[in-house]
Short mmCIF file of C-alpha atoms in Angstrom, two decimals:
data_model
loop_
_atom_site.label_atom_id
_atom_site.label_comp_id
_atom_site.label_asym_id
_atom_site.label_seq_id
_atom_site.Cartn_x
_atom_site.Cartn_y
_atom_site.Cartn_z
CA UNK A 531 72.29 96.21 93.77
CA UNK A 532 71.76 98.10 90.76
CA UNK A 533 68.04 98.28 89.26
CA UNK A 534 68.60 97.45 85.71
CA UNK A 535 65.36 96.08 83.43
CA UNK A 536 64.91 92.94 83.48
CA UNK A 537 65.90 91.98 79.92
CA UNK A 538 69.64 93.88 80.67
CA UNK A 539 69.49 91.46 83.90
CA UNK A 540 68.71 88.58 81.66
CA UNK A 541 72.09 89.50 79.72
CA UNK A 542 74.24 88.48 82.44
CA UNK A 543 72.54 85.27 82.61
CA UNK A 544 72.81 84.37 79.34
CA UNK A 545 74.44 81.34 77.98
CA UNK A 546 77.07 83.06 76.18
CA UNK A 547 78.08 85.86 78.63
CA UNK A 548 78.29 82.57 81.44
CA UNK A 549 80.25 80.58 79.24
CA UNK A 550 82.72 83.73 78.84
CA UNK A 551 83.02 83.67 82.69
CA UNK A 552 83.85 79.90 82.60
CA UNK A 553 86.36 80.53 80.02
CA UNK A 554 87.66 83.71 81.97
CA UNK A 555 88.41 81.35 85.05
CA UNK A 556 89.82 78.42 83.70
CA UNK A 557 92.33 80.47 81.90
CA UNK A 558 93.28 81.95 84.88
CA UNK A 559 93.17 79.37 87.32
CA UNK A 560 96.08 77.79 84.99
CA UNK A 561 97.66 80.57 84.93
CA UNK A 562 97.99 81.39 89.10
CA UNK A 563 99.14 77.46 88.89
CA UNK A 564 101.94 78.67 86.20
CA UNK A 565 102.81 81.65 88.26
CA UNK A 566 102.80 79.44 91.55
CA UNK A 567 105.42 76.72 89.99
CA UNK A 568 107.52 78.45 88.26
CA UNK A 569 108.24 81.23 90.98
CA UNK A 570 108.74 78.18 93.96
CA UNK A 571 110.75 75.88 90.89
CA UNK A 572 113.02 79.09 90.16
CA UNK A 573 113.64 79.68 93.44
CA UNK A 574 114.51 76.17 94.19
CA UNK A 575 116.93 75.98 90.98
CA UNK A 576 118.70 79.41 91.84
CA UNK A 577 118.01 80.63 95.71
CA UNK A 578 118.16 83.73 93.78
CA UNK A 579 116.02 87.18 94.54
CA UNK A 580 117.48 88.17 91.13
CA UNK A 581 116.33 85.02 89.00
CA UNK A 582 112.95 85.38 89.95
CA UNK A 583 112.76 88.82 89.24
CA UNK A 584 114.22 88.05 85.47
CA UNK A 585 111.85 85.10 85.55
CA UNK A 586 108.58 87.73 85.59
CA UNK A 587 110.31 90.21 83.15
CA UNK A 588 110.47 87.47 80.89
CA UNK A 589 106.58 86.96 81.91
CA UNK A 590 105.80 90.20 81.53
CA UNK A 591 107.89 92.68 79.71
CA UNK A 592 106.29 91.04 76.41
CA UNK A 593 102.75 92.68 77.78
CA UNK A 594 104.83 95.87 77.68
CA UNK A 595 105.76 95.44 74.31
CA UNK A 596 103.02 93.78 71.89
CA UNK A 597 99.99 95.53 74.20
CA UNK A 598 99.44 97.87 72.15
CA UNK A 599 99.46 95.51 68.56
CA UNK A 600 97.12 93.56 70.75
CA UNK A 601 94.48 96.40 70.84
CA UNK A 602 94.72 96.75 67.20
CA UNK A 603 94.05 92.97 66.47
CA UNK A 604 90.97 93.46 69.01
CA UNK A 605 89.93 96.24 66.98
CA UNK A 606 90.58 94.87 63.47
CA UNK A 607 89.85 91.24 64.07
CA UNK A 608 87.27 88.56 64.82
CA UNK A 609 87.67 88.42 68.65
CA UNK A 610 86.74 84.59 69.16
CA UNK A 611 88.75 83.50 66.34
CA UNK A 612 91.77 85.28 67.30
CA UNK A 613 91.42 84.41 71.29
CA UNK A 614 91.08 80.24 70.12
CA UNK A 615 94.65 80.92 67.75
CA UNK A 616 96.15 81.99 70.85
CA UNK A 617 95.09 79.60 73.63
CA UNK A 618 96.28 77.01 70.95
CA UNK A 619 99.45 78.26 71.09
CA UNK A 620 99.39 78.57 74.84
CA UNK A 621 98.70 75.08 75.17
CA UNK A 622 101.58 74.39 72.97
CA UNK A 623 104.17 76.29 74.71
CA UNK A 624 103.09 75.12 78.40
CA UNK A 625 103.54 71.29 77.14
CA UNK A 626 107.09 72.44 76.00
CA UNK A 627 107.58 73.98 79.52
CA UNK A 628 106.67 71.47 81.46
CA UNK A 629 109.62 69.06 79.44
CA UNK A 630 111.96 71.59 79.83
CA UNK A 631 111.06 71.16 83.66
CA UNK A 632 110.97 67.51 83.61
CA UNK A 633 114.50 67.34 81.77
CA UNK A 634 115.59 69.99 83.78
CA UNK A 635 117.44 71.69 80.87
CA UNK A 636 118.83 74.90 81.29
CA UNK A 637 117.43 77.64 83.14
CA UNK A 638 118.14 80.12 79.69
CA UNK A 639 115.79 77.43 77.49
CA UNK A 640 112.88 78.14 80.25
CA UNK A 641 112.88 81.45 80.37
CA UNK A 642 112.92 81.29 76.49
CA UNK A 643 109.40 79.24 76.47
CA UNK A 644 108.13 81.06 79.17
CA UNK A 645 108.79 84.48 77.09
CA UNK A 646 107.17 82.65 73.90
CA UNK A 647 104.12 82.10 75.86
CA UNK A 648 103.77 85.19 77.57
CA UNK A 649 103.67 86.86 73.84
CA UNK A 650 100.50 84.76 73.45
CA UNK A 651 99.25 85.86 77.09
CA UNK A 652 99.93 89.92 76.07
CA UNK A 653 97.22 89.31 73.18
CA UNK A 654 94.89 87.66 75.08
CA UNK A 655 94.40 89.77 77.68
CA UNK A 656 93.27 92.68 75.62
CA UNK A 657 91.01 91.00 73.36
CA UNK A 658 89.17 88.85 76.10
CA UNK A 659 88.60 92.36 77.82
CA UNK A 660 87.15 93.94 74.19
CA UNK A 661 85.05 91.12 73.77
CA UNK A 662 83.25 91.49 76.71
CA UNK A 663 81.43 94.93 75.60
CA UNK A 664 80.72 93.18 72.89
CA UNK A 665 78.22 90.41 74.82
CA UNK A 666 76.99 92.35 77.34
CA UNK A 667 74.49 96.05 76.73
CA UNK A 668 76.40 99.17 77.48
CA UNK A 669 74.61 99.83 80.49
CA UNK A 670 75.56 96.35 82.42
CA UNK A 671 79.06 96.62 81.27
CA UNK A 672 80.46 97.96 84.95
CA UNK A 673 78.21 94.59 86.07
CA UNK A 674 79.59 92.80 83.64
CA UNK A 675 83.53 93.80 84.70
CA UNK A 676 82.82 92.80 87.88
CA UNK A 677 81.72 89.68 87.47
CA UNK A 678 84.29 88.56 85.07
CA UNK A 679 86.95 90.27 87.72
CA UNK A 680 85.27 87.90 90.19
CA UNK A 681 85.80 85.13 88.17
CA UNK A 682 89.47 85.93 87.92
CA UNK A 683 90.25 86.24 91.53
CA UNK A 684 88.28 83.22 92.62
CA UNK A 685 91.13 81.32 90.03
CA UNK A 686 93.36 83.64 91.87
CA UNK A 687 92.81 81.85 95.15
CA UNK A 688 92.14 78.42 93.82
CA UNK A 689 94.90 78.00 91.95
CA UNK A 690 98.03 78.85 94.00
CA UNK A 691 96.63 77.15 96.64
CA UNK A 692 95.98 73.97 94.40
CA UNK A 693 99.48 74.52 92.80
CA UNK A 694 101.22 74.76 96.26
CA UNK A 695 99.66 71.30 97.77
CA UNK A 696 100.51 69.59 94.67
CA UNK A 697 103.88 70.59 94.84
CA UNK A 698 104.06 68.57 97.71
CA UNK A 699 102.84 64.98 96.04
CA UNK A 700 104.06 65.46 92.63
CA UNK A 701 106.63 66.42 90.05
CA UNK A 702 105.90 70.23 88.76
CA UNK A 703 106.75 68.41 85.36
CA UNK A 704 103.43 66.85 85.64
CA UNK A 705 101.75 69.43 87.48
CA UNK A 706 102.34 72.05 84.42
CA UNK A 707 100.62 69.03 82.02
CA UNK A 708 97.55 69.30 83.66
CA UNK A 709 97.82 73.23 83.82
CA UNK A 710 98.13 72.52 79.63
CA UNK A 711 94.86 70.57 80.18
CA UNK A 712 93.35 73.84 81.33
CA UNK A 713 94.08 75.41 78.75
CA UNK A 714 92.48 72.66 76.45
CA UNK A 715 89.37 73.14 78.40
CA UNK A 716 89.41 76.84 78.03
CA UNK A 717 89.08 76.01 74.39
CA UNK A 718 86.43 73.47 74.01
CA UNK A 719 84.70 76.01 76.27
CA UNK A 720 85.52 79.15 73.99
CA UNK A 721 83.82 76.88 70.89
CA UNK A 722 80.31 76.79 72.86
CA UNK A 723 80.10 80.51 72.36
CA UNK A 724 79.04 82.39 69.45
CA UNK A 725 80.92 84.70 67.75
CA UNK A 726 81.36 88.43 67.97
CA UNK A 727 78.25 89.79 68.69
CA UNK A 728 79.06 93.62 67.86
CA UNK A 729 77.31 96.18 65.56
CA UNK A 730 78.73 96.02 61.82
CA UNK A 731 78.67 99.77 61.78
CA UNK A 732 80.97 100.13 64.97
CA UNK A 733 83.24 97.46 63.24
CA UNK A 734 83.61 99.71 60.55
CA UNK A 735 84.34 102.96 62.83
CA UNK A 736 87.56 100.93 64.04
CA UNK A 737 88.95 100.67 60.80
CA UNK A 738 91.94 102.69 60.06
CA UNK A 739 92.32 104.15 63.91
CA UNK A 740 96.16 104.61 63.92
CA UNK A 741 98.37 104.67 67.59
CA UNK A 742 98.51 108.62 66.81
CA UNK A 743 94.78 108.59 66.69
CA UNK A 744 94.51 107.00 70.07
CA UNK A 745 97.27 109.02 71.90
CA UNK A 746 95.31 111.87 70.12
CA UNK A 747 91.92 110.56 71.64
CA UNK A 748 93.54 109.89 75.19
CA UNK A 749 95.00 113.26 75.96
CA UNK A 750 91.60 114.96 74.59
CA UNK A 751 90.04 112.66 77.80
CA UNK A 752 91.69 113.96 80.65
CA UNK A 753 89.88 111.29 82.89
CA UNK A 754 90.80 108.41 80.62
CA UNK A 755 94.53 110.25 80.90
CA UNK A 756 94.82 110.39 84.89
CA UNK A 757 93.25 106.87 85.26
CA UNK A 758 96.25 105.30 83.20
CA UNK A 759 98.72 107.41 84.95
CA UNK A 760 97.72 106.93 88.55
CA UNK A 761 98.31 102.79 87.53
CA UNK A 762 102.65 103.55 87.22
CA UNK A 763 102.95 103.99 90.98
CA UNK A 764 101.60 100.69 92.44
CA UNK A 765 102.39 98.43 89.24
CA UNK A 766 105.80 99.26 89.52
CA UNK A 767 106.24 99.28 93.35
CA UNK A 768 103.25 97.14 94.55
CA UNK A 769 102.48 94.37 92.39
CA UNK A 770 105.83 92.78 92.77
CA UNK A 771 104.46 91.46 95.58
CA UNK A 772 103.73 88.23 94.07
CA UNK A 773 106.96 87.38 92.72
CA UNK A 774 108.32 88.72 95.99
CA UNK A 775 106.06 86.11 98.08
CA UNK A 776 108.52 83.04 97.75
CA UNK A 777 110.96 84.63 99.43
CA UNK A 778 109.12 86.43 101.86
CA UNK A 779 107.15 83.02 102.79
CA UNK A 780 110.64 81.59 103.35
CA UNK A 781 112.93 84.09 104.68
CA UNK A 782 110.44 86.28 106.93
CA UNK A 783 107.97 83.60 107.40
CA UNK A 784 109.68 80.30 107.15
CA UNK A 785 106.84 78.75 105.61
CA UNK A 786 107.18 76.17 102.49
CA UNK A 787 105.54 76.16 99.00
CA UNK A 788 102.04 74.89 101.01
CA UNK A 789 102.39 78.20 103.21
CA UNK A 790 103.27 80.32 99.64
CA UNK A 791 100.35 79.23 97.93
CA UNK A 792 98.30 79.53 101.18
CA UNK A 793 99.23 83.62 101.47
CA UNK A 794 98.38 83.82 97.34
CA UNK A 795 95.17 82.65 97.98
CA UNK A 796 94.38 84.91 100.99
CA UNK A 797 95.30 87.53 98.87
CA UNK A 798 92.92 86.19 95.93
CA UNK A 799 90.14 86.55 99.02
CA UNK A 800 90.48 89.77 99.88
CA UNK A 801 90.71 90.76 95.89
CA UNK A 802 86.96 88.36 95.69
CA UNK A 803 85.76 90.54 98.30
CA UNK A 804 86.34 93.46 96.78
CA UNK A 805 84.95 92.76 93.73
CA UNK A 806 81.98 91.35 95.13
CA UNK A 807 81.50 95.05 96.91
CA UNK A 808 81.77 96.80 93.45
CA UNK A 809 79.35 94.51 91.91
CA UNK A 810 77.00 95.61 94.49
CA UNK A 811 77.80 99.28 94.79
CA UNK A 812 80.20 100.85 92.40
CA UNK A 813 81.32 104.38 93.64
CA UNK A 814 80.06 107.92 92.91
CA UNK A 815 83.14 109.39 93.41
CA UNK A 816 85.42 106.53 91.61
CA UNK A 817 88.71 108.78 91.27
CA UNK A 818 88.74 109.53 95.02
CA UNK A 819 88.33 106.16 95.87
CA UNK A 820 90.64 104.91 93.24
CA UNK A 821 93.35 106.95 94.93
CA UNK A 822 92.86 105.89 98.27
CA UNK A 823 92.44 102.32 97.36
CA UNK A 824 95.94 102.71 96.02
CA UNK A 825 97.26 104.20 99.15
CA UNK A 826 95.83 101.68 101.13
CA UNK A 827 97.28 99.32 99.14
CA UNK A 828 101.18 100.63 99.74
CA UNK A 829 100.03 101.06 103.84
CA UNK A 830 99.15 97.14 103.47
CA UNK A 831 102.56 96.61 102.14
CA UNK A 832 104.13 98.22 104.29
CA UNK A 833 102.15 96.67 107.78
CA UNK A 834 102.81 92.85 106.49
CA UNK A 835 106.49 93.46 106.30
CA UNK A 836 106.94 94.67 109.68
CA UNK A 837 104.12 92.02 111.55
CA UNK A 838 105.59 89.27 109.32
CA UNK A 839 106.54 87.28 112.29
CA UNK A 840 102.74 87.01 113.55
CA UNK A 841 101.08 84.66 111.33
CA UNK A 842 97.40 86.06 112.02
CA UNK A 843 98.41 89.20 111.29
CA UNK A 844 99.99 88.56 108.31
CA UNK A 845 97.03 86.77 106.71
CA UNK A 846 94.85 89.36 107.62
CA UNK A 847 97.25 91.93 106.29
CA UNK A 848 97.56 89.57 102.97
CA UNK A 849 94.15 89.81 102.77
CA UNK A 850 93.77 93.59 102.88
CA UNK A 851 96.78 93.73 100.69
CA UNK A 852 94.32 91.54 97.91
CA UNK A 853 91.41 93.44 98.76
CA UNK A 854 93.24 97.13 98.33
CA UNK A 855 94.99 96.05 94.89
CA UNK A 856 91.59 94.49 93.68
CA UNK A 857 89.80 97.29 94.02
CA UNK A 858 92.09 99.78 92.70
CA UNK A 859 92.29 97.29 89.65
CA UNK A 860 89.13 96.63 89.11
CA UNK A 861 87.57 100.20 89.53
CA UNK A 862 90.35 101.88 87.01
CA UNK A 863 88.81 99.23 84.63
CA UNK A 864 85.35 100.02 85.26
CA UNK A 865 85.71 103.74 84.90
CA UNK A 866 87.96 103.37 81.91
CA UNK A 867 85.54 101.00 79.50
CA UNK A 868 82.60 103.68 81.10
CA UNK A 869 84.55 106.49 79.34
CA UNK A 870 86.27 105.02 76.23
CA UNK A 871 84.10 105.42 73.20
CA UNK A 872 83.50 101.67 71.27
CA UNK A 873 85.71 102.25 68.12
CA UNK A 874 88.76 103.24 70.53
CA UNK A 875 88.26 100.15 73.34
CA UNK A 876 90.83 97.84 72.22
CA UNK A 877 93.28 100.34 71.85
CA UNK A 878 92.56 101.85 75.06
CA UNK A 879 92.15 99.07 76.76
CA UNK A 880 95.49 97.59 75.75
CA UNK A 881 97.44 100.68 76.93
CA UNK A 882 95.37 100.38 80.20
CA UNK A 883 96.78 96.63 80.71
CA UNK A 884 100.12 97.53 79.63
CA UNK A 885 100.13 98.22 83.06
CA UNK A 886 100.90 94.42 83.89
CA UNK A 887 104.49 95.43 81.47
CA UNK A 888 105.54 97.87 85.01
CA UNK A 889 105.89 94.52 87.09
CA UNK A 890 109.01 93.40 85.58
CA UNK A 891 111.31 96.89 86.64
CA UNK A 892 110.32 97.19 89.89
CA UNK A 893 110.48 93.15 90.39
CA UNK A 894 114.39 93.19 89.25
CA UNK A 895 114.42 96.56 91.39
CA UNK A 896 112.76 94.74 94.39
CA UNK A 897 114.78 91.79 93.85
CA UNK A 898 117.91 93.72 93.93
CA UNK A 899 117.31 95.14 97.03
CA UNK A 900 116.58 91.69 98.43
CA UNK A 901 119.86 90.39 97.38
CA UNK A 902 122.03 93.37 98.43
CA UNK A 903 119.89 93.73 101.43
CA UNK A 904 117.46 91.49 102.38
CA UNK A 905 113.46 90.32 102.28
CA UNK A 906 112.36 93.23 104.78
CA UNK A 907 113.68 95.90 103.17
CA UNK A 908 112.22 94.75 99.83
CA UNK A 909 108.73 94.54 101.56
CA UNK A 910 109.43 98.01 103.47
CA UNK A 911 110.64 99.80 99.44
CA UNK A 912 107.43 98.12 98.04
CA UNK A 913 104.83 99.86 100.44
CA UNK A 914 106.74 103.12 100.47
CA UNK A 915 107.48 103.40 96.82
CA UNK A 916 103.54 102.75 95.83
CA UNK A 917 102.56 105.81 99.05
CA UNK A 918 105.21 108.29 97.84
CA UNK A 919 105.03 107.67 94.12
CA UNK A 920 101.22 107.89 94.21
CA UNK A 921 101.14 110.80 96.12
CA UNK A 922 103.45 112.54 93.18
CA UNK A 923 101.23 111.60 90.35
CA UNK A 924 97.58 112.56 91.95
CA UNK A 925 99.79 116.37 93.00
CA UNK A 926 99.84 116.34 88.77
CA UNK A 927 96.46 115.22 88.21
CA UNK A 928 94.30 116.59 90.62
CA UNK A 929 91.19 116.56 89.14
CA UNK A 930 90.96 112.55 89.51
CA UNK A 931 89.95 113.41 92.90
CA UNK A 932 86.85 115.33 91.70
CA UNK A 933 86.06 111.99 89.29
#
């Protein structure tokens, strides 16, 4: 571990920066629950590759889109007031989802909530991420990333798995009311902690930053630059993984939604694990070991497809697959709120999660090639795509390898 004074160590104790954490994994425990019963639900409506991969453009092309107005209200705005407007609205829209589900109304009205609420979900992410340097000193903030990562991935594994037993007992009507309830909690636990916490001065350095400014401020960073650019690759071709899982569960594995949310949450495992390694030990060289994380991460891909049909294997491999994609993650995070100056971070960081916006093309590619195809070759074009397409960027940005 890291040996930081003891009044820095203190700071990730504190009551605010815990209560941040709680908030950071209630949110996304509902969330993995939302992801879990809508993909199974969709897939049960349609028995359609296609449908779910329209079904996570409409969760995630908004990200895409409003990212980067999401960095500027992190910049410009009170952080805790804004995140409590949105998770109001997020409670809203899930409540409307889950009738939609219980009347079974049409699929077009669903994926028209869903989209609402994933507009909320493209604003949070950002400004949760901005408020965090502002709670935490400068020089525990790679801690600080780590732990909240941590956080994340333990909802990551708790809530598909929770999501895909109670599939089995109840309605998902009902189920996506008490995923609402999360979001109530997330709330009342938001109001326990104070607000924004960051120098007045810096404030005032934010003011008046303009997108050109940022572009401006990214290209002058060439490590900032290759960071974002070696995320295209594996966003695009990897992460489609979990929208990919129903069918893979069913068709490769024939498991049911117990066995889906089972692999999810071997997957959130091996993404805990790695975490937990970079809170301990956080890499000199980070861009060499960001690449090969990310290569690893296609080489997982690829290995589940093909030892599908052994169930150990498989769960080890989803569990590599979670660890490789964690790390990647959570290390082009680290390195990126290291480097990014304090009256840029919003901006910066909500280019950096625009990332999340890639999902959506290569999930309708993925689930193309499942439907003209089928499952393996989506899994075999997943792994490939991230190895090849990786390779291609790092040949432009070499010097991420001296990082």
């Amino acid at each position: 571990m890291n040996d930081y004074p003891a009044q820095q160590q203190f700071a990730l104790k504190s009551p605010p920066f815990r209560r941040f954490l709680y908030g950071s994994f209630f949110v996304r425990c509902s969330d993995w629950m939302d992801l879990t019963i809508l993909n199974w639900i969709v897939y049960e409506w349609t028995h359609s590759p296609l449908s779910l991969g329209i079904l996570n453009a409409c969760r995630l092309v908004p990200v895409f889109l409003f990212s980067m107005y999401a960095g500027g209200v992190a910049d410009n705005y009170n952080r805790r007031q804004s995140l409590l407007v949105i998770y109001s609205g997020m409670m809203v829209s899930t409540l409307f989802i889950a009738f939609i589900i219980g009347e079974q109304a049409s699929f077009i009205l669903l994926l028209s909530a869903i989209t609402i609420r994933s507009v909320l979900m493209s604003f949070e992410v950002p400004i949760r991420n901005a408020w965090l340097a502002d709670l935490v000193p400068g020089s525990m903030l790679g801690s600080a990333i780590t732990l909240q990562t941590t956080s994340i991935n333990v909802a990551r594994m708790v809530g598909p798995a929770f999501a895909g037993v109670l599939l089995g007992y109840y309605a998902a009507s009902n189920i996506m009311l008490w995923v609402s309830a999360g979001t109530l909690l997330v709330i009342f636990t938001l109001l326990t902690v104070p607000g924004d916490q960051e120098n007045t001065e810096q404030g005032k350095k934010r003011e008046g930053k303009s997108l050109k400014d940022t572009i401006q401020y990214i290209i002058g960073q060439p490590g900032i630059l290759a960071v974002l650019l070696v995320a295209i690759a594996p966003m695009i071709f990897g992460f489609p993984y979990t929208t990919m899982l129903p069918i893979f569960s069913k068709e490769l594995m024939n498991l049911g939604s117990a066995g889906f949310g089972f692999l999810l949450s071997i997957s959130s495992l091996g993404a805990i694990t790695a975490t937990g390694i970079l809170a301990f030990r956080q890499p000199v060289m980070g861009g060499r070991w960001l690449i090969v994380s990310t290569l690893a991460f296609g080489t997982s891909l690829v290995l589940f497809t093909i030892f599908s049909g052994f169930y150990i294997a498989s769960a080890g491999l989803m569990f590599l697959i979670g660890f490789t994609s964690q790390y990647y993650r959570t290390l082009s995070r680290i390195m990126i709120q290291m480097k990014v100056d304090g009256e840029y971070r919003g901006r910066v960081l909500s280019i950096a999660l625009m990332d999340r916006g890639y999902i959506p093309l290569g999930s309708l590619f993925i689930g193309w090639i499942a439907s003209s195809f089928d499952a393996y070759a989506a899994g075999l074009s997943m792994g490939l795509g991230t190895i090849l397409f990786t390779i291609l960027i790092v040949r432009s940005n070499r010097n991420l390898w001296k990082e």
